Coordinates of C-alpha atoms and ligand atoms in Angstrom, one line a residue:
M1 CA 7.0 -5.2 13.8
G2 CA 6.6 -4.1 17.4
S3 CA 8.1 -0.7 17.8
K4 CA 5.7 0.3 20.5
P5 CA 8.3 0.3 23.3
F6 CA 10.1 3.4 21.9
F7 CA 7.1 5.3 20.7
Q8 CA 6.3 8.3 22.9
K9 CA 2.9 10.0 22.6
G10 CA 3.0 13.8 22.6
F11 CA 6.4 14.2 20.8
G12 CA 6.0 16.9 18.2
G13 CA 8.8 16.3 15.7
E14 CA 9.7 19.2 13.3
T15 CA 7.8 20.5 10.3
E16 CA 9.1 22.9 7.7
G17 CA 8.6 26.5 8.8
A18 CA 7.6 25.6 12.3
Q19 CA 9.0 27.4 15.4
P20 CA 12.1 25.8 16.7
S21 CA 10.9 22.7 18.6
G22 CA 12.5 21.1 21.6
N23 CA 14.7 19.0 19.3
A24 CA 16.0 22.0 17.4
C25 CA 17.0 23.6 20.7
I26 CA 18.7 20.3 21.7
R27 CA 20.7 20.4 18.4
V28 CA 21.9 24.0 18.8
C29 CA 23.2 23.3 22.3
N30 CA 24.7 19.9 21.4
P31 CA 28.5 19.6 20.8
H32 CA 27.8 17.0 18.1
Y33 CA 26.0 19.6 15.9
N34 CA 27.6 22.6 14.2
Q35 CA 26.2 26.1 14.4
K36 CA 23.8 25.5 11.5
G37 CA 22.2 22.7 13.4
T38 CA 23.7 20.0 11.2
K39 CA 25.3 17.0 12.8
K40 CA 29.1 16.9 12.6
T41 CA 30.6 13.9 10.8
M42 CA 33.9 12.6 9.5
S43 CA 32.1 10.7 6.8
D44 CA 30.8 12.1 3.5
F45 CA 27.3 11.9 4.9
N46 CA 25.5 11.2 8.2
V47 CA 23.0 9.0 6.4
I48 CA 22.9 7.4 3.0
V49 CA 19.5 6.0 2.0
I50 CA 19.4 3.4 -0.8
G51 CA 16.1 3.7 -2.7
A52 CA 13.9 6.7 -3.3
G53 CA 10.5 5.1 -2.9
P54 CA 8.0 6.2 -0.2
G55 CA 10.2 4.6 2.5
G56 CA 13.5 6.1 1.2
Y57 CA 12.4 9.6 0.2
V58 CA 10.4 10.1 3.4
C59 CA 13.3 8.9 5.5
A60 CA 15.8 11.2 3.7
L61 CA 13.6 14.2 4.1
K62 CA 13.0 13.5 7.7
A63 CA 16.7 12.9 8.3
A64 CA 17.6 16.2 6.6
A65 CA 14.9 18.0 8.7
L66 CA 16.6 16.6 11.8
G67 CA 19.9 18.1 10.9
L68 CA 21.6 15.0 9.3
K69 CA 23.7 15.4 6.1
T70 CA 21.8 13.1 3.9
A71 CA 22.1 11.4 0.4
V72 CA 19.7 9.1 -1.4
V73 CA 20.9 6.7 -4.1
E74 CA 18.3 5.8 -6.7
E75 CA 18.9 3.7 -9.9
R76 CA 15.6 4.4 -11.5
D77 CA 13.0 7.2 -11.1
V78 CA 12.4 8.8 -7.7
G79 CA 9.1 7.8 -6.1
G80 CA 9.8 4.1 -6.3
T81 CA 7.2 1.4 -7.1
C82 CA 4.4 3.4 -5.4
L83 CA 4.7 6.4 -7.6
N84 CA 5.9 5.0 -10.9
R85 CA 4.3 1.5 -11.1
G86 CA 2.1 1.0 -8.1
C87 CA -0.3 3.1 -5.9
I88 CA -0.6 6.3 -8.0
P89 CA -0.8 4.8 -11.6
T90 CA -3.4 2.2 -10.5
K91 CA -5.5 4.8 -8.7
A92 CA -5.3 7.0 -11.8
L93 CA -6.6 4.2 -14.0
L94 CA -9.2 3.3 -11.4
H95 CA -10.4 6.9 -11.4
A96 CA -10.4 7.1 -15.2
S97 CA -12.5 3.9 -15.5
E98 CA -14.8 5.2 -12.8
V99 CA -15.4 8.4 -14.8
Y100 CA -16.3 6.3 -17.8
A101 CA -18.7 4.1 -15.7
E102 CA -20.3 7.2 -14.2
A103 CA -20.7 8.8 -17.6
K104 CA -22.5 5.7 -18.8
G105 CA -24.9 5.8 -15.9
A106 CA -25.4 9.6 -16.0
E107 CA -28.8 9.3 -17.7
A108 CA -30.3 8.1 -14.4
Y109 CA -29.4 11.6 -12.9
G110 CA -31.0 13.5 -15.8
V111 CA -27.6 14.1 -17.6
T112 CA -27.4 13.3 -21.3
V113 CA -23.9 12.4 -22.3
G114 CA -24.5 11.5 -25.9
S115 CA -22.2 8.8 -27.1
C116 CA -19.9 7.5 -24.4
A117 CA -16.6 5.9 -25.3
F118 CA -13.1 5.6 -23.8
D119 CA -9.6 6.0 -25.2
F120 CA -7.2 3.8 -23.2
T121 CA -4.1 5.5 -24.5
K122 CA -5.4 8.9 -23.3
M123 CA -6.2 7.3 -19.9
H124 CA -2.6 6.1 -19.7
E125 CA -1.3 9.6 -20.8
K126 CA -3.3 11.3 -18.0
K127 CA -1.9 8.7 -15.5
S128 CA 1.6 9.4 -16.7
E129 CA 1.1 13.2 -16.4
T130 CA 0.0 12.8 -12.8
V131 CA 3.0 10.6 -12.0
A132 CA 5.4 13.0 -13.7
K133 CA 4.1 15.9 -11.6
L134 CA 4.5 14.0 -8.4
R135 CA 8.0 12.9 -9.3
G136 CA 9.0 16.5 -10.0
G137 CA 7.6 17.3 -6.5
I138 CA 9.9 14.8 -4.8
E139 CA 12.9 16.1 -6.6
S140 CA 12.1 19.7 -5.6
L141 CA 11.6 18.6 -2.0
F142 CA 15.1 17.0 -2.1
K143 CA 16.6 20.2 -3.4
S144 CA 14.9 22.5 -0.9
A145 CA 15.8 20.1 2.0
G146 CA 19.4 19.8 0.9
V147 CA 19.2 16.1 0.3
T148 CA 21.8 14.9 -2.3
L149 CA 20.4 12.7 -5.0
L150 CA 23.0 10.2 -6.2
R151 CA 22.0 8.5 -9.4
G152 CA 23.0 4.8 -10.0
K153 CA 22.8 1.5 -8.3
G154 CA 23.7 1.5 -4.6
V155 CA 25.8 -1.3 -3.3
V156 CA 26.6 -1.8 0.4
E157 CA 30.4 -2.4 0.7
G158 CA 30.3 -2.9 4.4
S159 CA 29.2 -0.9 7.5
G160 CA 29.5 2.8 6.6
K161 CA 30.4 2.3 2.9
V162 CA 28.1 2.6 -0.1
R163 CA 29.1 2.5 -3.7
A164 CA 26.7 4.7 -5.9
G165 CA 27.5 3.9 -9.5
E166 CA 31.3 4.2 -9.7
T167 CA 31.9 6.3 -6.6
L168 CA 32.4 5.1 -3.1
Y169 CA 30.9 7.2 -0.3
T170 CA 31.1 6.9 3.5
A171 CA 28.3 7.4 5.9
D172 CA 27.7 7.1 9.6
S173 CA 24.5 5.2 9.0
I174 CA 23.0 3.4 5.9
V175 CA 19.3 2.9 5.4
I176 CA 18.2 0.2 2.9
A177 CA 14.9 1.0 1.3
T178 CA 15.1 -0.9 -2.0
G179 CA 11.5 -2.1 -2.0
S180 CA 10.1 -5.2 -3.8
T181 CA 9.4 -6.7 -7.2
P182 CA 6.6 -8.8 -8.5
A183 CA 6.8 -12.5 -7.6
R184 CA 6.9 -15.0 -10.5
P185 CA 5.9 -18.5 -9.6
P186 CA 7.4 -21.5 -11.4
I187 CA 4.3 -22.1 -13.5
P188 CA 5.0 -23.6 -17.0
G189 CA 4.4 -21.1 -19.7
L190 CA 4.8 -18.1 -17.4
S191 CA 7.7 -16.5 -19.3
Q192 CA 6.0 -16.2 -22.7
E193 CA 4.9 -13.0 -24.3
G194 CA 1.5 -11.7 -23.1
V195 CA 2.0 -12.9 -19.5
I196 CA 2.7 -9.7 -17.6
T197 CA 2.9 -8.3 -14.1
S198 CA 1.6 -4.9 -12.8
D199 CA 5.0 -3.4 -13.8
E200 CA 4.5 -4.0 -17.5
L201 CA 0.8 -3.2 -17.3
L202 CA 1.4 0.2 -15.7
E203 CA 4.7 1.2 -17.3
G204 CA 4.4 -0.5 -20.7
E205 CA 2.3 0.5 -23.7
A206 CA -1.4 1.2 -23.2
T207 CA -2.9 -2.0 -24.6
F208 CA -6.5 -2.6 -23.8
D209 CA -7.4 -6.3 -23.5
E210 CA -10.8 -7.5 -24.6
S211 CA -10.2 -10.4 -22.2
L212 CA -7.8 -10.7 -19.3
V213 CA -7.0 -13.6 -16.9
I214 CA -5.7 -12.5 -13.6
I215 CA -3.7 -15.0 -11.5
G216 CA -4.1 -14.0 -7.8
G217 CA -7.2 -12.6 -6.1
G218 CA -5.3 -10.3 -3.7
V219 CA -5.1 -6.6 -3.7
I220 CA -3.6 -6.0 -7.2
G221 CA -5.9 -8.7 -8.7
V222 CA -9.1 -7.1 -7.5
E223 CA -8.1 -3.5 -8.3
F224 CA -7.1 -4.4 -11.9
A225 CA -10.3 -6.6 -12.2
S226 CA -12.3 -3.4 -11.3
V227 CA -10.5 -1.2 -13.9
Y228 CA -10.8 -3.7 -16.7
A229 CA -14.4 -4.9 -15.9
R230 CA -15.6 -1.2 -15.9
L231 CA -14.2 -0.8 -19.4
G232 CA -16.0 -3.9 -20.7
C233 CA -13.1 -6.4 -20.7
R234 CA -14.0 -10.0 -19.9
V235 CA -12.1 -10.6 -16.7
T236 CA -11.4 -14.0 -15.0
V237 CA -9.7 -14.0 -11.6
I238 CA -8.0 -17.2 -10.4
E239 CA -7.3 -17.4 -6.7
A240 CA -5.6 -20.4 -5.0
L241 CA -7.3 -19.8 -1.6
P242 CA -11.0 -20.3 -0.8
R243 CA -11.8 -16.5 -1.0
L244 CA -10.6 -13.2 -2.5
L245 CA -8.6 -11.0 -0.1
A246 CA -8.1 -14.0 2.1
R247 CA -6.5 -12.2 5.0
M248 CA -9.3 -9.6 5.4
D249 CA -12.7 -9.7 7.1
K250 CA -14.9 -12.5 5.6
D251 CA -17.8 -10.1 5.0
L252 CA -15.6 -7.8 2.9
S253 CA -14.4 -10.7 0.7
Q254 CA -17.9 -12.1 0.2
N255 CA -19.4 -8.8 -0.7
L256 CA -16.6 -7.9 -3.0
Q257 CA -16.8 -11.3 -4.7
M258 CA -20.6 -10.8 -5.2
L259 CA -20.2 -7.3 -6.6
L260 CA -17.4 -8.3 -9.0
K261 CA -19.5 -11.2 -10.3
K262 CA -22.4 -8.8 -10.8
K263 CA -20.1 -6.7 -13.0
G264 CA -19.3 -9.7 -15.1
V265 CA -16.0 -10.8 -13.5
K266 CA -15.6 -14.5 -13.3
V267 CA -14.1 -15.4 -10.0
L268 CA -12.6 -18.8 -9.5
T269 CA -11.4 -19.6 -5.9
D270 CA -9.6 -22.7 -4.5
A271 CA -8.1 -22.9 -8.0
M272 CA -4.5 -23.9 -8.6
V273 CA -2.9 -22.8 -11.9
K274 CA -1.2 -25.7 -13.8
E275 CA 0.1 -24.1 -16.9
I276 CA -0.3 -21.3 -19.5
V277 CA -0.4 -22.2 -23.2
R278 CA -0.8 -20.2 -26.3
D279 CA -3.7 -21.3 -28.5
G280 CA -3.8 -21.5 -32.3
D281 CA -5.9 -18.3 -32.4
G282 CA -3.2 -16.4 -30.5
A283 CA -5.0 -16.2 -27.2
L284 CA -3.5 -17.5 -23.9
T285 CA -5.2 -20.3 -22.0
V286 CA -4.6 -20.7 -18.3
R287 CA -5.3 -24.3 -17.2
Y288 CA -6.2 -24.8 -13.6
E289 CA -7.5 -27.3 -11.1
T290 CA -10.3 -26.6 -8.7
K291 CA -11.6 -29.1 -6.2
G292 CA -10.3 -32.0 -8.2
K293 CA -11.7 -30.7 -11.5
E294 CA -9.7 -29.3 -14.4
G295 CA -10.8 -26.0 -16.0
A296 CA -9.4 -23.4 -18.4
A297 CA -9.7 -19.7 -18.8
Q298 CA -8.8 -17.7 -21.9
G299 CA -7.5 -14.2 -22.3
S300 CA -5.6 -12.0 -24.7
R301 CA -3.2 -11.4 -21.8
V302 CA -2.5 -12.9 -18.4
L303 CA -1.7 -10.7 -15.4
V304 CA 0.3 -12.4 -12.7
A305 CA -0.4 -10.8 -9.3
I306 CA 0.5 -13.3 -6.6
G307 CA 2.5 -11.2 -4.2
R308 CA 5.8 -9.3 -4.2
R309 CA 9.3 -10.3 -3.3
P310 CA 11.9 -8.2 -1.4
N311 CA 14.4 -6.5 -3.7
A312 CA 17.9 -7.1 -2.4
A313 CA 19.5 -8.5 -5.6
G314 CA 23.1 -7.3 -6.0
L315 CA 22.7 -4.9 -3.0
F316 CA 25.6 -6.3 -1.0
A317 CA 29.2 -6.5 -2.3
P318 CA 30.7 -10.0 -2.4
G319 CA 31.8 -11.0 1.1
V320 CA 29.3 -8.6 2.9
E321 CA 26.7 -10.8 4.7
V322 CA 23.4 -9.7 6.1
E323 CA 20.8 -11.9 7.7
T324 CA 17.7 -12.5 5.5
N325 CA 14.6 -14.6 5.9
R326 CA 13.0 -15.8 2.6
G327 CA 14.7 -12.9 0.8
A328 CA 13.6 -10.2 3.3
I329 CA 16.2 -8.4 5.2
V330 CA 15.8 -9.2 8.9
V331 CA 15.6 -6.2 11.2
N332 CA 15.0 -5.7 15.0
D333 CA 12.3 -3.3 16.3
R334 CA 14.7 -0.4 15.7
F335 CA 15.1 -1.4 12.0
E336 CA 18.7 -2.4 12.6
T337 CA 20.0 -5.2 10.3
S338 CA 22.7 -7.7 11.3
L339 CA 25.3 -5.3 9.9
P340 CA 26.2 -2.6 12.4
G341 CA 25.0 0.9 11.4
V342 CA 22.9 -0.5 8.5
Y343 CA 19.1 -0.2 8.8
A344 CA 16.3 -1.5 6.5
I345 CA 12.7 -0.3 6.0
G346 CA 9.8 -0.7 3.7
D347 CA 9.0 -3.6 1.4
V348 CA 12.5 -5.1 1.5
S349 CA 12.2 -6.0 5.1
S350 CA 8.5 -5.4 6.2
K351 CA 5.8 -8.0 6.6
I352 CA 3.2 -5.5 5.5
Q353 CA 4.1 -4.1 2.1
L354 CA 2.3 -0.8 1.9
A355 CA 3.5 2.7 1.0
H356 CA 2.3 4.4 4.2
V357 CA 4.0 1.6 6.3
A358 CA 7.3 2.2 4.4
S359 CA 7.0 6.0 4.9
A360 CA 6.1 5.7 8.6
Q361 CA 9.1 3.4 9.1
G362 CA 11.2 5.9 7.2
T363 CA 10.2 8.6 9.6
V364 CA 10.9 6.5 12.7
V365 CA 14.3 5.2 11.5
A366 CA 15.4 8.8 10.7
E367 CA 14.4 9.8 14.3
E368 CA 16.2 6.7 15.7
I369 CA 19.4 7.7 13.8
A370 CA 19.1 11.3 15.0
G371 CA 18.5 10.1 18.5
V372 CA 15.1 11.5 19.0
A373 CA 11.9 9.7 20.1
A374 CA 9.6 8.2 17.5
S375 CA 6.7 10.4 16.5
V376 CA 4.6 7.6 14.8
D377 CA 2.9 4.6 16.3
L378 CA 3.7 1.8 13.9
S379 CA 1.4 -0.8 15.6
T380 CA -1.8 0.1 13.8
V381 CA -1.9 0.0 10.1
P382 CA -4.9 0.8 7.9
S383 CA -5.3 -1.1 4.6
C384 CA -7.3 0.4 1.7
I385 CA -8.5 -1.2 -1.5
Y386 CA -9.8 1.1 -4.2
V387 CA -12.5 -1.1 -5.6
S388 CA -16.2 0.0 -5.8
P389 CA -17.4 0.6 -3.2
E390 CA -14.0 1.2 -1.5
I391 CA -12.6 -1.0 1.3
G392 CA -10.9 0.4 4.4
S393 CA -9.8 -1.9 7.1
V394 CA -7.8 -1.4 10.3
G395 CA -7.0 -3.4 13.4
L396 CA -8.2 -6.9 14.3
I397 CA -10.8 -9.0 12.5
E398 CA -13.2 -11.0 14.7
E399 CA -11.3 -14.2 14.5
E400 CA -7.9 -12.6 15.5
A401 CA -9.5 -10.8 18.4
A402 CA -11.0 -14.0 19.7
E403 CA -7.6 -15.8 19.3
Q404 CA -6.1 -13.0 21.4
G405 CA -8.5 -13.6 24.2
Y406 CA -10.7 -10.5 24.0
D407 CA -14.4 -10.5 25.0
V408 CA -15.2 -9.9 21.3
K409 CA -18.3 -7.9 20.3
T410 CA -19.2 -6.8 16.8
A411 CA -21.6 -4.2 15.5
K412 CA -22.6 -3.7 11.8
V413 CA -24.5 -1.2 9.9
M414 CA -25.6 -1.4 6.2
M415 CA -25.2 1.6 4.1
Y416 CA -28.6 1.4 2.2
A417 CA -30.3 3.7 4.6
N418 CA -27.5 6.3 4.6
G419 CA -28.8 9.5 2.8
K420 CA -25.6 10.3 1.0
T421 CA -25.2 6.8 -0.2
L422 CA -28.7 7.0 -1.7
I423 CA -28.0 10.4 -3.3
V424 CA -24.9 9.1 -5.1
G425 CA -26.4 5.7 -6.0
G426 CA -23.7 3.9 -3.9
E427 CA -23.4 0.1 -4.2
R428 CA -24.2 -2.4 -1.5
G429 CA -22.0 -1.5 1.4
F430 CA -21.5 -1.8 5.2
M431 CA -19.4 -0.9 8.2
K432 CA -18.4 -3.4 10.8
L433 CA -16.8 -2.7 14.2
V434 CA -14.9 -5.2 16.4
F435 CA -14.5 -4.1 20.0
D436 CA -13.7 -5.5 23.5
G437 CA -16.8 -5.9 25.6
A438 CA -14.7 -5.7 28.8
T439 CA -12.8 -2.4 28.2
R440 CA -15.2 -1.1 25.5
R441 CA -12.0 -0.3 23.4
I442 CA -12.1 -0.4 19.7
L443 CA -10.1 -3.3 18.2
G444 CA -10.9 -3.2 14.5
A445 CA -13.0 -1.7 11.8
H446 CA -13.8 -3.0 8.4
L447 CA -15.6 -0.8 6.0
M448 CA -16.9 -1.4 2.4
C449 CA -18.6 1.7 1.3
E450 CA -18.1 5.0 -0.6
R451 CA -15.1 6.9 0.8
A452 CA -14.1 4.0 3.1
T453 CA -10.5 4.8 2.3
D454 CA -10.8 8.3 3.9
M455 CA -13.2 7.4 6.7
I456 CA -11.0 4.5 8.0
S457 CA -8.5 7.0 9.6
E458 CA -11.1 8.0 12.2
F459 CA -11.0 4.3 13.4
S460 CA -7.2 4.2 13.3
A461 CA -7.1 7.3 15.5
A462 CA -9.5 5.6 17.9
I463 CA -7.4 2.4 18.1
V464 CA -4.0 4.2 18.5
N465 CA -5.4 6.4 21.3
G466 CA -7.3 3.5 23.0
L467 CA -10.7 5.2 22.7
T468 CA -13.9 3.5 23.7
V469 CA -17.2 2.9 21.8
E470 CA -18.9 5.4 24.0
Q471 CA -16.2 8.1 23.4
M472 CA -16.6 7.6 19.7
A473 CA -20.4 7.7 19.9
S474 CA -20.3 11.1 21.7
V475 CA -19.0 12.9 18.5
I476 CA -21.4 14.9 16.3
R477 CA -20.9 14.0 12.6
P478 CA -22.3 16.3 9.9
H479 CA -25.4 15.6 7.8
P480 CA -25.7 14.5 5.1
T481 CA -22.4 12.5 4.9
F482 CA -21.3 8.9 4.5
N483 CA -19.7 9.6 7.9
E484 CA -23.1 9.6 9.6
A485 CA -23.1 5.9 9.4
V486 CA -20.0 5.9 11.7
S487 CA -22.2 7.5 14.4
E488 CA -24.9 4.9 13.7
L489 CA -22.2 2.1 14.0
F490 CA -21.0 3.4 17.4
E491 CA -24.6 3.9 18.6
A492 CA -25.3 0.3 17.7
A493 CA -22.1 -0.8 19.5
A494 CA -23.0 1.2 22.6
R495 CA -26.2 -0.8 22.9
L496 CA -24.3 -4.1 23.2
Ligands
LIG501 P1 9.7 1.0 -3.5 O1 8.6 1.9 -3.6 O2 9.7 -0.3 -4.2 O3 11.0 1.8 -3.8 C1 12.3 1.2 -3.8 C2 13.2 2.1 -4.7 O4 14.5 1.6 -4.5 C3 12.9 2.0 -6.2 O5 12.8 3.3 -6.7 C4 14.1 1.2 -6.8 O6 14.4 1.6 -8.1 C5 15.2 1.6 -5.8 N1 16.3 0.6 -5.7 C6 16.2 -0.7 -5.5 N2 17.4 -1.3 -5.4 C7 18.3 -0.2 -5.6 C8 19.7 -0.1 -5.5 N3 20.5 -1.2 -5.3 N4 20.3 1.1 -5.7 C9 19.5 2.2 -5.9 N5 18.2 2.2 -5.9 C10 17.6 1.0 -5.8 N6 0.6 0.6 -1.3 C11 -0.3 1.4 -0.7 O7 -0.1 1.8 0.5 N7 -1.4 1.9 -1.3 C12 -1.6 1.5 -2.6 O8 -2.7 1.9 -3.2 C13 -0.8 0.6 -3.3 N8 -1.0 0.3 -4.5 C14 -0.1 -0.5 -5.2 C15 -0.4 -0.9 -6.5 C16 0.5 -1.8 -7.1 C17 0.2 -2.2 -8.6 C18 1.7 -2.2 -6.5 C19 2.7 -3.1 -7.2 C20 2.0 -1.8 -5.2 C21 1.1 -1.0 -4.5 N9 1.3 -0.6 -3.2 C22 0.4 0.2 -2.6 C23 2.5 -1.0 -2.5 C24 3.6 0.1 -2.5 O9 3.9 0.4 -3.8 C25 4.8 -0.4 -1.8 O10 4.5 -0.9 -0.5 C26 5.8 0.8 -1.6 O11 6.2 1.3 -2.9 C27 7.0 0.3 -0.9 O12 7.9 1.4 -0.7 P2 9.5 1.2 -0.6 O13 10.0 2.5 -0.4 O14 9.8 0.2 0.5 O15 10.0 0.5 -1.9
LIG502 P1 -1.4 -10.3 -2.3 O1 -0.6 -10.9 -1.4 O2 -2.3 -9.2 -1.9 O3 -2.3 -11.3 -3.1 C1 -1.8 -12.4 -3.8 C2 -2.8 -13.4 -4.0 O4 -2.4 -14.4 -4.9 C3 -3.2 -14.2 -2.7 O5 -4.6 -14.1 -2.5 C4 -2.7 -15.6 -2.9 O6 -3.5 -16.5 -2.3 C5 -2.8 -15.7 -4.4 N1 -1.9 -16.7 -5.0 C6 -0.6 -16.9 -4.7 N2 -0.1 -17.9 -5.5 C7 -1.1 -18.2 -6.4 C8 -1.2 -19.1 -7.5 N3 -0.2 -19.8 -7.9 N4 -2.4 -19.2 -8.2 C9 -3.5 -18.4 -7.8 N5 -3.4 -17.6 -6.8 C10 -2.3 -17.4 -6.1 O7 -0.4 -9.7 -3.5 P2 -0.6 -8.7 -4.7 O8 -2.0 -8.6 -5.0 O9 0.4 -9.2 -5.7 O10 -0.1 -7.4 -4.1 C11 1.3 -7.2 -3.6 C12 1.4 -6.2 -2.6 O11 1.1 -4.9 -3.1 C13 0.4 -6.5 -1.5 O12 1.1 -7.0 -0.4 C14 -0.2 -5.1 -1.1 O13 0.2 -4.8 0.2 C15 0.4 -4.2 -2.1 N6 -0.7 -3.5 -2.8 C16 -1.5 -2.6 -2.1 C17 -2.5 -2.0 -2.7 C18 -3.4 -1.1 -1.8 O14 -3.0 -0.8 -0.7 N7 -4.5 -0.6 -2.3 C19 -2.9 -2.2 -4.1 C20 -2.0 -3.1 -4.7 C21 -1.0 -3.7 -4.1

């Protein structure tokens, strides 16, 4: 999605409680806005957003902040996949399992924990408590921003017309933000009991599996493998491609694969699943083929995590056509679909299915509808994976940079000499930088270390702002921190 042409650096946008910005002044003096600064309309709403996930709710809040009369239609809980059965619940379970793993290793730091056990039901309860708090937060934000929440399924009846439940509403613009659902490949035996997706695992009953087979060694696969392996489950990951996280930097994949194996996870790559059958003893057997040889992995349940499909089922009334590509709604770089006045954002239309991408697109599309310049640069997207140690990656990997004709240079530092890493007993980690030897600009960064998911934003800021290796090396970073390794990385790069 190349929205760069209409991104303008230096545009402030509006934040709650801020002094009137340039845009607020424009609204007050604008004949299209009433005295309260709300855009005039003959429709029920200026904007109706369908779906209240991170794309939809951020879009609605931004639209309301920009003076648009806004409604959101949601058929389930607000917060979407991310809050209810995605980002937040997985990270809550990852954290709970990490607390358990740390408690087991506490002796090494002179802390006696006594007997150490876990209660999976309580871990799920704690997760649900966090989710409920955040959900309540979104509903309050809607109320305070004046966003109308319409409960029910949203159906586009044509340009400017949305049916929410039984009621037909009109809107000047419609934003589709209906997200995605887990993909289910046509594997024999997939529909039987015990074969689940992340939806059932996170929203269903808290059932701890002594053994789990995960089909798919992508992001969901490796995060769940981490949770379950930490709790002592026998985990097998079956991945069709030659390595885990196949689209990421090779060193990240290799290091992760090695660390997962060290924790007892069986990782099978280049493996194609043939069928899933139930054995006489009640367990499930996944039969696969790898490099011409047949094999089998057994588990009490099977988690299918092979990607997610855009969710547009039943979204358009009969006779309403919109262009799609393999189920994804096709949009231009202003997020317009083939139906006039109808936009699409987030997982339902985006090549990158991440919450922060959906939210950033939500902000930009609201600005587009309000007629103000985009405040977010959508060209640089960080990806984070919450395994141990964490993974943070942004920009180009070496191979991509070479394909694009850059004078590719790379620098790498290992984390074993970093003081903070030694203090916390961090696992084998590294930071890798990809930059252009000709301009010295940073092209990509790939971190696998403690707090990589927080530290990656420093590299995103450098890429978005076209900063050089030398500019980044000139910054003092505090001691002792994991971040000191960033200085070391840029110093190493500056020598190249
Ligand atoms: P969604 O969040 O899917 O929201 C769509 C909303 O639309 C839903 O609430 C749905 O009920 C509603 N809806 C659908 N159709 C209709 C209709 N016709 N009428 C009314 N409402 C409708 N991303 C990250 O960035 N970081 C992570 O750590 C992360 N972890 C993840 C972990 C898991 C297990 C999963 C599955 C995903 C994870 N993701 C993560 C991806 C992230 O959840 C999605 O990219 C994000 O939720 C997409 O946001 P969205 O607003 O496009 O759609
Ligand atoms: P994914 O695309 O990350 O990984 C799917 C994996 O399954 C791929 O490696 C693919 O090669 C493999 N695969 C496909 N078919 C297969 C088969 N038949 N047998 C074996 N392997 C097969 O998708 P995943 O993990 O389902 O995640 C979906 C989306 O959710 C991702 O796009 C990601 O963006 C998002 N997500 C993000 C997280 C984060 O940001 N931390 C965490 C979890 C999910």
